[in-house]
Short mmCIF file of C-alpha atoms and ligand atoms in Angstrom, two decimals:
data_model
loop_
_atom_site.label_atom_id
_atom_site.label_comp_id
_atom_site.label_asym_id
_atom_site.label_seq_id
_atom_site.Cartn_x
_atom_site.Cartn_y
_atom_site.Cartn_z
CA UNK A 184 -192.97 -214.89 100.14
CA UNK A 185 -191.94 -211.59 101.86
CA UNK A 186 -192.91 -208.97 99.55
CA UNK A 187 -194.24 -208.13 96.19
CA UNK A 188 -195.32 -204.67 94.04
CA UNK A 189 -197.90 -203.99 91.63
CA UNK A 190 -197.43 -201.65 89.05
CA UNK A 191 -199.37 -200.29 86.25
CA UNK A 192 -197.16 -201.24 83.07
CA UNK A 193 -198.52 -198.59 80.68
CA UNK A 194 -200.27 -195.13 81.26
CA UNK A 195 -202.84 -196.02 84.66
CA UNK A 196 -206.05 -197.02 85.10
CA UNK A 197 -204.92 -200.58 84.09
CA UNK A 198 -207.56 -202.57 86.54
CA UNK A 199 -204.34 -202.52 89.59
CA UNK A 200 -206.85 -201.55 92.31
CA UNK A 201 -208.79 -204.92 91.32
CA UNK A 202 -205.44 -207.18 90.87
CA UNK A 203 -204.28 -205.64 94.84
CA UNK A 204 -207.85 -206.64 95.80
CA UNK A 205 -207.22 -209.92 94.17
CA UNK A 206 -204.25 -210.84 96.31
CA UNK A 207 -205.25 -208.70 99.64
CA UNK A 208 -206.60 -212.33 101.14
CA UNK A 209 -203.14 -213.62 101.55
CA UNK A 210 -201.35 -210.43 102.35
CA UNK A 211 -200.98 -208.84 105.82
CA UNK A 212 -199.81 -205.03 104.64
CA UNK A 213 -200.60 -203.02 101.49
CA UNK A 214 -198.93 -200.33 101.52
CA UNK A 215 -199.34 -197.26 98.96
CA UNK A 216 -196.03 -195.91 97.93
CA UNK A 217 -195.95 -192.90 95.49
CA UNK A 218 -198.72 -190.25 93.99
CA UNK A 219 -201.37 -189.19 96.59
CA UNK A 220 -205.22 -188.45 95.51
CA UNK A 221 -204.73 -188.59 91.86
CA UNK A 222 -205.12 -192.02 91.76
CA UNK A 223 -208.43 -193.82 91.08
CA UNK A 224 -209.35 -197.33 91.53
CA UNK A 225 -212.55 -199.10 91.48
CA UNK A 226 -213.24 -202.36 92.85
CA UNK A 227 -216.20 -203.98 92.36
CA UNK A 228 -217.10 -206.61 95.40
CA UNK A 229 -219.81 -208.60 94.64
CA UNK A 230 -222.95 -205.49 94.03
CA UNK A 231 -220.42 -203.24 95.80
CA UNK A 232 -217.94 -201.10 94.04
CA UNK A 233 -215.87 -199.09 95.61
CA UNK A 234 -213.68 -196.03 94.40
CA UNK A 235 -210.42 -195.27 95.70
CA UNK A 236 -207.90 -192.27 95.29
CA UNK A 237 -205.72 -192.00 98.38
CA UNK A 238 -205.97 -194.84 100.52
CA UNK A 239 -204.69 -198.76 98.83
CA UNK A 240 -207.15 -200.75 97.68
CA UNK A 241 -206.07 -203.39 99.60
CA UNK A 242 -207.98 -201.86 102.96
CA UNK A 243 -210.91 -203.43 101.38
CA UNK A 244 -209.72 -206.90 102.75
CA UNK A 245 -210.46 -207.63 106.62
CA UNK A 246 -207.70 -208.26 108.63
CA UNK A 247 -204.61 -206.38 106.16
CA UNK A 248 -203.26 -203.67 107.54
CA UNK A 249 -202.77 -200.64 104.96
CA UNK A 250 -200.21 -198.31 105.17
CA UNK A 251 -199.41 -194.56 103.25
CA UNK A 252 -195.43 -195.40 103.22
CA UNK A 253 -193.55 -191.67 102.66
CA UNK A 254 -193.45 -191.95 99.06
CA UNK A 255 -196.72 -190.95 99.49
CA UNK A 256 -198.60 -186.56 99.00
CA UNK A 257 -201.08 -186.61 101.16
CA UNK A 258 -204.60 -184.19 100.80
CA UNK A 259 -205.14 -185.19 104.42
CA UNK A 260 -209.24 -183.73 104.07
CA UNK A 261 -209.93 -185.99 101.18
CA UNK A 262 -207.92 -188.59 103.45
CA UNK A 263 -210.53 -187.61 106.28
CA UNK A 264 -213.62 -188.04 103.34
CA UNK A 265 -212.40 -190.95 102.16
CA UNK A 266 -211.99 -192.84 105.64
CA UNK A 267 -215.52 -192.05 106.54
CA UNK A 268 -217.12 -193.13 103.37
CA UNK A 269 -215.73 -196.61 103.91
CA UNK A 270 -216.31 -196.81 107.62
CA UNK A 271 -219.82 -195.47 106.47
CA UNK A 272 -220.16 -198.57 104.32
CA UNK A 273 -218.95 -200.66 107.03
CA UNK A 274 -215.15 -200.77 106.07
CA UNK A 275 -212.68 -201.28 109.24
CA UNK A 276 -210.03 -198.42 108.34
CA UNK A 277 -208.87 -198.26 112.14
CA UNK A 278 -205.72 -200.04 111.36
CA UNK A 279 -204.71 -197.65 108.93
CA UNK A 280 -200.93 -196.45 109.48
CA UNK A 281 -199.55 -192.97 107.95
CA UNK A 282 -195.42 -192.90 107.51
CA UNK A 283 -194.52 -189.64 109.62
CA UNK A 284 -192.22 -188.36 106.74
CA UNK A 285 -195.11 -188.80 103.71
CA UNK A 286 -195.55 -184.66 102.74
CA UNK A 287 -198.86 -183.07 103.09
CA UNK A 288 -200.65 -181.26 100.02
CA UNK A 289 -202.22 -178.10 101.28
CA UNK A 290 -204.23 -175.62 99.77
CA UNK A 291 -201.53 -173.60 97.78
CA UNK A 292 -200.42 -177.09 96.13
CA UNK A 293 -204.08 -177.51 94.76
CA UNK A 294 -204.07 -173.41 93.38
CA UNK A 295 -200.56 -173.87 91.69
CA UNK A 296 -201.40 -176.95 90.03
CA UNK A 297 -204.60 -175.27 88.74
CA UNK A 298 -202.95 -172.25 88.05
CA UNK A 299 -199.61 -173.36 85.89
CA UNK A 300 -201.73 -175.95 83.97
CA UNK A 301 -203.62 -172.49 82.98
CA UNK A 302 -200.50 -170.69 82.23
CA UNK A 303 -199.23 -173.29 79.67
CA UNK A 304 -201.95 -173.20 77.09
CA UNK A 305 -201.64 -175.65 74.41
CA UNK A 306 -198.49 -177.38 76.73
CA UNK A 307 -200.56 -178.09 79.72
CA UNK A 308 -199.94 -181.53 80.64
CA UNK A 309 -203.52 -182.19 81.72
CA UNK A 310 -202.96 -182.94 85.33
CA UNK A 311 -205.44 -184.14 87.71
CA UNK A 312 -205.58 -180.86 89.30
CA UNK A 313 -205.02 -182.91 92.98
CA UNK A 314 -202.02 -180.49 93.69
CA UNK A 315 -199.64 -183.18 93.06
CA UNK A 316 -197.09 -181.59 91.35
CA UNK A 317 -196.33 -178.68 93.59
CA UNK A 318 -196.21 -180.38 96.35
CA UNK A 319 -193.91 -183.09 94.78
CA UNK A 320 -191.91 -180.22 93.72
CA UNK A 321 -191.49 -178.65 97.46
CA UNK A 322 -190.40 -181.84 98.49
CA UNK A 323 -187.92 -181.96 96.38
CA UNK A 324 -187.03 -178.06 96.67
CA UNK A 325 -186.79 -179.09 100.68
CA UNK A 326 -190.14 -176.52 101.87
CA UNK A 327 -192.45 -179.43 102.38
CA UNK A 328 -194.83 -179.70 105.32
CA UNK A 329 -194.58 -183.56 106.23
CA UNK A 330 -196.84 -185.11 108.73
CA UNK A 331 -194.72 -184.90 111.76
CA UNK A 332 -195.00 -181.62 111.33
CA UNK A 333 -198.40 -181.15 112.45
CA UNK A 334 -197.48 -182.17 115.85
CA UNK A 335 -194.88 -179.11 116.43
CA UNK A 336 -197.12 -175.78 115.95
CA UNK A 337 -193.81 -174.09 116.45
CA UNK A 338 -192.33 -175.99 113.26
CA UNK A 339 -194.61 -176.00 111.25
CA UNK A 340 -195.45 -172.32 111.49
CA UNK A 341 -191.94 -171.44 110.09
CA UNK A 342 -192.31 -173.78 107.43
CA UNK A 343 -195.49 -172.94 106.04
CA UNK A 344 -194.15 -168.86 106.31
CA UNK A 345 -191.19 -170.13 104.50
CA UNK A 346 -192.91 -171.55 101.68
CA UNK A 347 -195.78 -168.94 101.25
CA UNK A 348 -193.00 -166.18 101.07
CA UNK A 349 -191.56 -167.49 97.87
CA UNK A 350 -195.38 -168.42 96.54
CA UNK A 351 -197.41 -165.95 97.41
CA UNK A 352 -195.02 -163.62 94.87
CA UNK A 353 -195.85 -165.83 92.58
CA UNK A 354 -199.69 -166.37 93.27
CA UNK A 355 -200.18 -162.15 93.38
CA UNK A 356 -197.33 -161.01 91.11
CA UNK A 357 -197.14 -163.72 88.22
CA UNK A 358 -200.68 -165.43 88.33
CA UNK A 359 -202.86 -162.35 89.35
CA UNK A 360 -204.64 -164.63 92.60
CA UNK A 361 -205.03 -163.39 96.09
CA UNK A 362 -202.31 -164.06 98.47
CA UNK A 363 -203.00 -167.13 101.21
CA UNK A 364 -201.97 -166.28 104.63
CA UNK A 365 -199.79 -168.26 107.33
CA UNK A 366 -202.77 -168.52 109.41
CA UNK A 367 -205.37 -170.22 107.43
CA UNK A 368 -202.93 -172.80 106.52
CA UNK A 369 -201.40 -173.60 109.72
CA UNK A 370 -205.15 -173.26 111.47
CA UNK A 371 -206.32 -175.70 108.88
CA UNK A 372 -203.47 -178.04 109.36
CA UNK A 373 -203.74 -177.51 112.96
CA UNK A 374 -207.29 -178.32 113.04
CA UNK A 375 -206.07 -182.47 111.46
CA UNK A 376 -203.51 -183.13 113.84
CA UNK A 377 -205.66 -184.45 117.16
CA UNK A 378 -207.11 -187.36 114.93
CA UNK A 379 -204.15 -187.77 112.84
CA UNK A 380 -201.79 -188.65 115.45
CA UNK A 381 -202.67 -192.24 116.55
CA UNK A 382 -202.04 -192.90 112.74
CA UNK A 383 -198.79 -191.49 112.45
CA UNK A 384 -195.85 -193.62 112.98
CA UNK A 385 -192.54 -195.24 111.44
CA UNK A 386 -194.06 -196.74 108.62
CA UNK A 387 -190.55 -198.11 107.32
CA UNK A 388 -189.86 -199.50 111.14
CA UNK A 389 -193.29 -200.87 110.97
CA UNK A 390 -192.72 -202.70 107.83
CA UNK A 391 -189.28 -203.95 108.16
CA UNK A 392 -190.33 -205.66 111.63
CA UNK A 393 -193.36 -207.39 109.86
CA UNK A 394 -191.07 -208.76 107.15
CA UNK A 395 -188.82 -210.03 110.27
CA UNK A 396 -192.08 -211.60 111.37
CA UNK A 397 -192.46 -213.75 108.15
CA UNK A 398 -195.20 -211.71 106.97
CA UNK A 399 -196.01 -210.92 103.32
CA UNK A 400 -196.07 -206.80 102.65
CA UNK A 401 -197.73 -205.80 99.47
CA UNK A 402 -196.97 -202.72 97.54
CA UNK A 403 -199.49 -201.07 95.48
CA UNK A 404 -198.16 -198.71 92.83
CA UNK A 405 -199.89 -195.38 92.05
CA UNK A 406 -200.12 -194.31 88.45
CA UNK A 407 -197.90 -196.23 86.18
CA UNK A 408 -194.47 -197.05 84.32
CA UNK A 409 -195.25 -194.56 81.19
CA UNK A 410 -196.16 -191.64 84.01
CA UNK A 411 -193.31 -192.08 85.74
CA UNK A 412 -191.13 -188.96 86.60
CA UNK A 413 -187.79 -190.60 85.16
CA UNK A 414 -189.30 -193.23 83.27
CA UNK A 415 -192.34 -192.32 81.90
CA UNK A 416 -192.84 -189.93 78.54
CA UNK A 417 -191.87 -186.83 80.26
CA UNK A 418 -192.53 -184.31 80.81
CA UNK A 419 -196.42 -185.95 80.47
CA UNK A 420 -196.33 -188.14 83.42
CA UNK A 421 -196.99 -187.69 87.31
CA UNK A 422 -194.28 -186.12 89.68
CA UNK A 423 -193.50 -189.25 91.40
CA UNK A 424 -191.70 -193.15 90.57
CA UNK A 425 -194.27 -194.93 90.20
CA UNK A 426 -192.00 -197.62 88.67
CA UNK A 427 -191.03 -200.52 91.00
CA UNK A 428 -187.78 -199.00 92.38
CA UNK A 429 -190.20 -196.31 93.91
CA UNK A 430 -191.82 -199.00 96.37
CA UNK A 431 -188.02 -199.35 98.11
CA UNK A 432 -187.41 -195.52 98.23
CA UNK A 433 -191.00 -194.58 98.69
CA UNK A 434 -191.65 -196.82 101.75
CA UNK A 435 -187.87 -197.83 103.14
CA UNK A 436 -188.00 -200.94 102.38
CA UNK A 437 -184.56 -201.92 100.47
CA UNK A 438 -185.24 -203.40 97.08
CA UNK A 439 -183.33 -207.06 98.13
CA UNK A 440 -186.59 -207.57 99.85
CA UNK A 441 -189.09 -207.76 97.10
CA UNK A 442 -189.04 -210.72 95.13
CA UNK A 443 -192.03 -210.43 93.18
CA UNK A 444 -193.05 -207.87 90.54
CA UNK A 445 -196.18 -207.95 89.42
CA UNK A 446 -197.25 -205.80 86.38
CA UNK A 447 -200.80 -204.77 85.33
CA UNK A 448 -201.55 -204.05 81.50
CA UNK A 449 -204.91 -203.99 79.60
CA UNK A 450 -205.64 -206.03 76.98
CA UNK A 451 -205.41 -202.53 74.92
CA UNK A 452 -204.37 -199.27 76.00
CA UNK A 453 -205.42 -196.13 77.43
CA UNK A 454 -204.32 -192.79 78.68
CA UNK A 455 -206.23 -189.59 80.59
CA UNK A 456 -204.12 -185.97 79.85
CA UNK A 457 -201.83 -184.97 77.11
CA UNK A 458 -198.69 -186.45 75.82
CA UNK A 459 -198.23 -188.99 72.89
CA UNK A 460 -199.68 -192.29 72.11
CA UNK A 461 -198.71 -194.11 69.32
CA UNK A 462 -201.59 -196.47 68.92
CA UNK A 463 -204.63 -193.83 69.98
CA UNK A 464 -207.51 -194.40 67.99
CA UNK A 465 -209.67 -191.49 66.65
CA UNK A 466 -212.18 -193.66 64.93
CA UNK A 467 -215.03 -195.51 65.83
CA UNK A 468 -212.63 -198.05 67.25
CA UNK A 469 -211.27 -196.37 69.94
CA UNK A 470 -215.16 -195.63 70.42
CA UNK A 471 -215.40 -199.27 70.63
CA UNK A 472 -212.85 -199.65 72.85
CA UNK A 473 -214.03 -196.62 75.12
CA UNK A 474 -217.64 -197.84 75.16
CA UNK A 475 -217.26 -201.52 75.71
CA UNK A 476 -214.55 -200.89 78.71
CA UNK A 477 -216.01 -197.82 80.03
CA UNK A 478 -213.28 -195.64 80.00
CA UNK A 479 -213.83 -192.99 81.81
CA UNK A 480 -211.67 -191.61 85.03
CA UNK A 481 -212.41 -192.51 87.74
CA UNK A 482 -210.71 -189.19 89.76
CA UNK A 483 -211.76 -186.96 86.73
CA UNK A 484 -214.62 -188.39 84.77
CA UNK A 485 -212.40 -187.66 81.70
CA UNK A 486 -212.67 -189.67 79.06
CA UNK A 487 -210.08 -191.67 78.41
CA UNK A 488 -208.13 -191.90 74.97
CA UNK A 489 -208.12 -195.55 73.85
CA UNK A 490 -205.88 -197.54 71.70
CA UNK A 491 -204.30 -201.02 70.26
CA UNK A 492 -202.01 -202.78 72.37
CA UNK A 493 -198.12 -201.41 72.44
CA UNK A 494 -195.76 -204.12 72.86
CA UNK A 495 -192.53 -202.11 72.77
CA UNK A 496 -193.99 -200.14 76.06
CA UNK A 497 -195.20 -203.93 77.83
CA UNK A 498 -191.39 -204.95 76.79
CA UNK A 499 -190.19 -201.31 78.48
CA UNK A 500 -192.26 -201.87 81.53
CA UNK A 501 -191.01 -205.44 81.95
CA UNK A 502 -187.41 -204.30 82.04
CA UNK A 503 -187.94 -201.30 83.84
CA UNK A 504 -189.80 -202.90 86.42
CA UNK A 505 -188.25 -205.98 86.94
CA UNK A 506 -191.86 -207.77 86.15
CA UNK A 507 -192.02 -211.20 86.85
CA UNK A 508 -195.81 -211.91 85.74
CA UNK A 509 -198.36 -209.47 84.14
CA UNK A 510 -201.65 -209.53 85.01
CA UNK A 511 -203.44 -209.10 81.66
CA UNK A 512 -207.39 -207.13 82.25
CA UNK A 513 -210.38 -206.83 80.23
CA UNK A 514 -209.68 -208.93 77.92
CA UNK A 515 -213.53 -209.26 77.47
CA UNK A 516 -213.50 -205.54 76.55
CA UNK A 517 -211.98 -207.00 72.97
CA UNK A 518 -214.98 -209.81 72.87
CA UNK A 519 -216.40 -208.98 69.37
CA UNK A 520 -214.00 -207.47 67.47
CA UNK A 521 -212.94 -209.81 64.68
CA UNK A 522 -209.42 -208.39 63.68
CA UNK A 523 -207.18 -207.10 66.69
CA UNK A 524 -204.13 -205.06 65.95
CA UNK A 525 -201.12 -205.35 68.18
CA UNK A 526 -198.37 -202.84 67.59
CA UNK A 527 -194.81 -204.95 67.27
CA UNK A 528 -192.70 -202.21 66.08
CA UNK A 529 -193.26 -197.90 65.85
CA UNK A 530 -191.76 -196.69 62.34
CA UNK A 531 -190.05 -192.88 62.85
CA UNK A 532 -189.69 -191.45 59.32
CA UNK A 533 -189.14 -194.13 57.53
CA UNK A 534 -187.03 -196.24 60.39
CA UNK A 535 -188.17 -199.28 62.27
CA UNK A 536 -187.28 -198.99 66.05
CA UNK A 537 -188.19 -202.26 67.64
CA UNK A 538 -187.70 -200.80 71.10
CA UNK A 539 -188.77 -197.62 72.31
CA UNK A 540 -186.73 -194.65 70.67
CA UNK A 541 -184.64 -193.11 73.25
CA UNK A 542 -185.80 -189.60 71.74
CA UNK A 543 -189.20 -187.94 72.73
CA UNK A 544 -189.24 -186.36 70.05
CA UNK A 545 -189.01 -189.77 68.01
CA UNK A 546 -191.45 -191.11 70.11
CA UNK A 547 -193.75 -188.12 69.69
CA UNK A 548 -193.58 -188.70 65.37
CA UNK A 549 -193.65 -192.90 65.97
CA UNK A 550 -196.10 -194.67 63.97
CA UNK A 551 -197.44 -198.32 64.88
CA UNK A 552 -196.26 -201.12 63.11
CA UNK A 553 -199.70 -203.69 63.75
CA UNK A 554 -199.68 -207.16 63.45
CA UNK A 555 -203.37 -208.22 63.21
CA UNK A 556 -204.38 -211.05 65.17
CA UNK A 557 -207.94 -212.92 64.95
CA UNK A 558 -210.74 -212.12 67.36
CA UNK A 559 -213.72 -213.72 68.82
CA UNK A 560 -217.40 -213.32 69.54
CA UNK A 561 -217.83 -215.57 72.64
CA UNK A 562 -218.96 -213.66 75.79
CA UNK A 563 -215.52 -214.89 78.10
CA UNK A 564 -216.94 -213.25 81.45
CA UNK A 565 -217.55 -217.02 82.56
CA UNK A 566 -214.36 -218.41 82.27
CA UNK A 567 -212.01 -219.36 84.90
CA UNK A 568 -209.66 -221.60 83.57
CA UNK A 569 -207.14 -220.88 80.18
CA UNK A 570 -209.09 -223.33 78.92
CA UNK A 571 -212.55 -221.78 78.58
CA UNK A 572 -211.51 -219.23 76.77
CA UNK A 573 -212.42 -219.30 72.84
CA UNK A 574 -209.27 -220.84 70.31
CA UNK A 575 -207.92 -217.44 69.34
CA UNK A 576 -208.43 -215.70 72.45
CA UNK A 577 -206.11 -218.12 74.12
CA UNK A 578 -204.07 -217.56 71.04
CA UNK A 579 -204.07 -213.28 71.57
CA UNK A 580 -202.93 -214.00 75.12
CA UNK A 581 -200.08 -216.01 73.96
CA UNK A 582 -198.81 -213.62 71.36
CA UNK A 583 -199.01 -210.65 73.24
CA UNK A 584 -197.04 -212.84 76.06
CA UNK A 585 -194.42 -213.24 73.29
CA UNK A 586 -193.99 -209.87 72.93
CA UNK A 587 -194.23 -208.69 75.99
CA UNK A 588 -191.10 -209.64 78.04
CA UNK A 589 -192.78 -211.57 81.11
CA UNK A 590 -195.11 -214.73 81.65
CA UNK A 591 -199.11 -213.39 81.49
CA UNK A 592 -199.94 -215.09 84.73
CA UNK A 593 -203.54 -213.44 85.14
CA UNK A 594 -206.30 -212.81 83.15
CA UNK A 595 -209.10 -210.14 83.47
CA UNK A 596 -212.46 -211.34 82.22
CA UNK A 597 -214.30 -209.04 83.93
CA UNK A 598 -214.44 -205.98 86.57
CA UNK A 599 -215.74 -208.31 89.11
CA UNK A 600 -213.49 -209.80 91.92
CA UNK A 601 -213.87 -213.42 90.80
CA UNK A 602 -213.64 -212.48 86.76
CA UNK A 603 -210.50 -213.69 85.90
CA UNK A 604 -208.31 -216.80 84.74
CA UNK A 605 -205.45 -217.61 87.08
CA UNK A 606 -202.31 -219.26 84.39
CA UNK A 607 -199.48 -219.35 87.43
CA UNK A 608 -199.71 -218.45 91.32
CA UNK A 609 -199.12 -215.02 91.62
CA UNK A 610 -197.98 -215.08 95.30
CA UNK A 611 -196.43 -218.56 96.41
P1 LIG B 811 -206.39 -198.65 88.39
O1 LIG B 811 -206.23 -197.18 88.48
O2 LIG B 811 -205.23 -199.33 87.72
O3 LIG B 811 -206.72 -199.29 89.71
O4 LIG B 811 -207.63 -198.92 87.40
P2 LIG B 811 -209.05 -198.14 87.39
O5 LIG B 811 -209.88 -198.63 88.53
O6 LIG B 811 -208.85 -196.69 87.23
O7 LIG B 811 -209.62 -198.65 85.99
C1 LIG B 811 -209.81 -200.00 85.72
C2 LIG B 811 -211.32 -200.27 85.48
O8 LIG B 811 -211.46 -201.50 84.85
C3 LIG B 811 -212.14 -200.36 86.75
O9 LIG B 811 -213.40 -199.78 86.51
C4 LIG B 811 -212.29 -201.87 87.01
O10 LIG B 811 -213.48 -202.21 87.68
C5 LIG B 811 -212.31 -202.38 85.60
N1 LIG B 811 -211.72 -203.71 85.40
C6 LIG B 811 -210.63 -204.26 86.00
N2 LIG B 811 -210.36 -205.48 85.47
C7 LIG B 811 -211.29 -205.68 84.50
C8 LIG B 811 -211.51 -206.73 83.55
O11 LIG B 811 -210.81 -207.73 83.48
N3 LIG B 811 -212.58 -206.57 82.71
C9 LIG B 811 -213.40 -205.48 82.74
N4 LIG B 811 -214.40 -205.40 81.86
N5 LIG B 811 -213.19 -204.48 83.60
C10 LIG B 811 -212.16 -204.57 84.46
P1 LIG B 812 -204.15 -194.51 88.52
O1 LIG B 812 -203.43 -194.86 89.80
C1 LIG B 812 -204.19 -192.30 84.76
C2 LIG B 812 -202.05 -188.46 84.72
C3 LIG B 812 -202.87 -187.20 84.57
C4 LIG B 812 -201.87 -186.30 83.83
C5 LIG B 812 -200.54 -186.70 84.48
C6 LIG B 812 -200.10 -185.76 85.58
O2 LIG B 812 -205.64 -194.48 88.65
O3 LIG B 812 -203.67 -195.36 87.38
P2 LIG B 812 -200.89 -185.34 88.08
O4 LIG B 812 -202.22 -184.88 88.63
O5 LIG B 812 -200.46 -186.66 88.60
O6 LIG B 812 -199.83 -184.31 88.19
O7 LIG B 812 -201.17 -185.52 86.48
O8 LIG B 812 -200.73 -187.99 85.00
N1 LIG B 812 -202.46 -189.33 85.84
C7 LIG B 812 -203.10 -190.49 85.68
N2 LIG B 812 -203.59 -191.10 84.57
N3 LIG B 812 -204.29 -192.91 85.96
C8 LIG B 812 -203.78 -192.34 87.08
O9 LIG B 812 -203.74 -192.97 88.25
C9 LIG B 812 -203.20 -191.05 86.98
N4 LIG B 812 -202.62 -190.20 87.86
C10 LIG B 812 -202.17 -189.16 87.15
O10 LIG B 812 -204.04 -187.43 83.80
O11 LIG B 812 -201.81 -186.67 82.48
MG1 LIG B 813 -207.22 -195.45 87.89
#
């Protein structure tokens, strides 16, 4: 079993951090490989939870070895915060290994973001405000800082003067800020770099020669297949692929090595920031839903718009992905309800699309098509095998796994570590 990926399967905050958690016993690496501190991820370990942004969830586990691959943005002082909190709580993050390419997200990443969402009103996309964007964008533009960086003053001096040239126009002439200068960026970066570098190495190198070794790498996707830059309902989504192509070119490992694809959807759906949503709920159902499965962010305390299950996007995300078993969570979150709609199909003025329409602006008008399926009232949170769950909540699994383009392997009963129903091995 070399290597596998998670991936969220709709918009985030699908219960991933849990399902990496989950597997971390049998894994030697986890390795996060796109989208930086926007993330959040709660795991709850016994009384413990824990809430992750930037590092993988899978550091929770003694003995892996997590890496940020150089798919990764990297806020390098919430990196420092987050680090301590764990080793606080008695976490061993000393094996933790940084890919020398990831980019760095500095202070005028975090102002831009804040600044543009501003300047686009009603067409803000509702971002996390982490910085993500612009620094995605720099990257891409070819004036990112990267983490090597920080170890050649010299280099990383003309780079930061290269990029603040263009942006500090824009900060003082377009946005009305104050200008940052060279100094207080390259002092602050400066100021990272001693405990940094024991941290920063070939990630890819690193990886490759534990794969040689026979060991099993897990990758732990940020974000999800509908907030995906090139796959996701653009332009609503995050800057980076978090679909599971982006775990070859966001860590270096080529994609003949992964054999296992491993999606994570909710037994509904949700999504935090703008953008459309078929099945969103504005009645006291999506209350329901937001109540009973406590959705709120976990990186902004937002709450989180709640809807019906979509199987045209599971049936996307399985194809996109390559998924070849879907975790299903909180299927408990459903536990009284005693109709459940499922959208099958979206109708577009008047048309049935089975599939996604190719057009935003198609998917933007879509309307759910819901088959209603029955519900139960049995508390599930106790059951470990298919077979303690109630008649028709076996039967809800099964449909949706009908619709949904990949075997439902996994089943979340609970936010708990041991809460869930294992259907087929999801590492051999
Ligand atoms: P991620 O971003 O995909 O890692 O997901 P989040 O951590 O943002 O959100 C998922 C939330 O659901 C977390 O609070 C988990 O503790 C919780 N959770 C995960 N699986 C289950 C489940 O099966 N049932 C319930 N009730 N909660 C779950
Ligand atoms: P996890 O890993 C849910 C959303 C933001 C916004 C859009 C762009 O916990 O599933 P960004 O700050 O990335 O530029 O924001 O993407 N978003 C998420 N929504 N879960 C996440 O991560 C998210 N990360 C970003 O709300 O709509
Ligand atoms: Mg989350």
């Amino acid at each position: 079993m070399p290597a596998a990926v998670i991936i969220g399967a709709q918009w985030g905050d699908e219960g991933k951090g849990k399902a990496t958690d989950l597997l971390a016993g049998r894994i030697d690496y986890v390795v996060k490989f796109n989208g930086g501190n926007n993330a959040g991820h709660t795991v709850v370990v016994g009384d413990e939870k824990y809430a992750l942004h930037l590092l993988p969830s899978g550091i929770l586990t003694p003995g892996v070895t997590p890496v940020i691959a150089n798919g990764v943005v990297i806020d390098i002082e919430v990196l420092f915060q987050e680090l301590d909190a764990l080793a606080a709580r008695g976490v061993d993050v000393s094996k933790l290994r940084i890919s020398a390419n990831a980019h760095v997200i500095t202070h005028y990443h975090r102002t831009l973001d804040k600044v543009t969402e501003r300047f686009l009103g009603k067409r803000q996309i509702g971002t996390t405000g982490r910085g993500i964007g612009p620094t995605y964008a720099d990257k891409i533009n070819r004036v990112g800082i990267r983490m090597q960086d920080l170890f050649d003053e010299n280099i990383l001096r003309q780079k930061v003067e290269g990029a603040l040239d263009q942006k500090n126009h824009l900060l003082v002439k377009v946005y009305n800020r104050r200008a940052i200068t060279v100094d207080e960026i390259v002092d602050e970066l400066l100021s990272y770099a001693e405990r940094l570098r024991p941290m920063v190495v070939d990630t890819a190198l690193e990886l490759h020669e534990a794969l040689e070794r026979g060991e099993t790498v897990l990758f732990e996707g940020g974000q999800a297949t509908m907030l995906d830059v090139d796959h996701g309902t653009y332009p609503f989504v995050t800057s980076s692929n978090a679909t599971s192509g982006g775990a070859a070119t966001g860590s270096g490992i080529a994609p003949n090595r992964i054999d296992r694809v491993i999606g994570i959807v909710k037994a509904y759906t949700t999504r935090v920031g703008s953008g459309p949503f078929p099945t969103e709920l504005f009645d006291e159902s999506g209350e329901f839903l937001r109540a009973n499965g406590h959705e709120y962010g976990t990186t902004t305390g937002r709450p989180r718009r709640c809807g019906w299950y979509d199987a045209p996007i599971a049936r996307y995300s399985a194809r996109i992905n390559g998924v070849t078993d879907y975790v299903m969570t909180k299927l408990d979150v459903l536990t009284g309800l005693e109709r459940i709609p499922v959208c099958v199909a979206y109708d577009v003025d008047g048309v049935r699309f089975d599939e996604l329409p190719v057009s935003q602006s198609d998917f933007h008008h879509a309307t759910p098509i819901y088959e209603e399926l029955p519900g139960w009232s049995e508390d599930i949170s106790g059951a470990r095998t298919f077979d303690d769950l109630p008649k028709t909540a076996q039967e809800y699994v099964l449909a949706i796994e009908a619709m949904s383009g990949a075997r439902i392997s996994a089943i979340g009963v609970g936010p708990g570590r041991d809460e869930i129903v294992v259907r087929h091995a999801l590492l051999d």
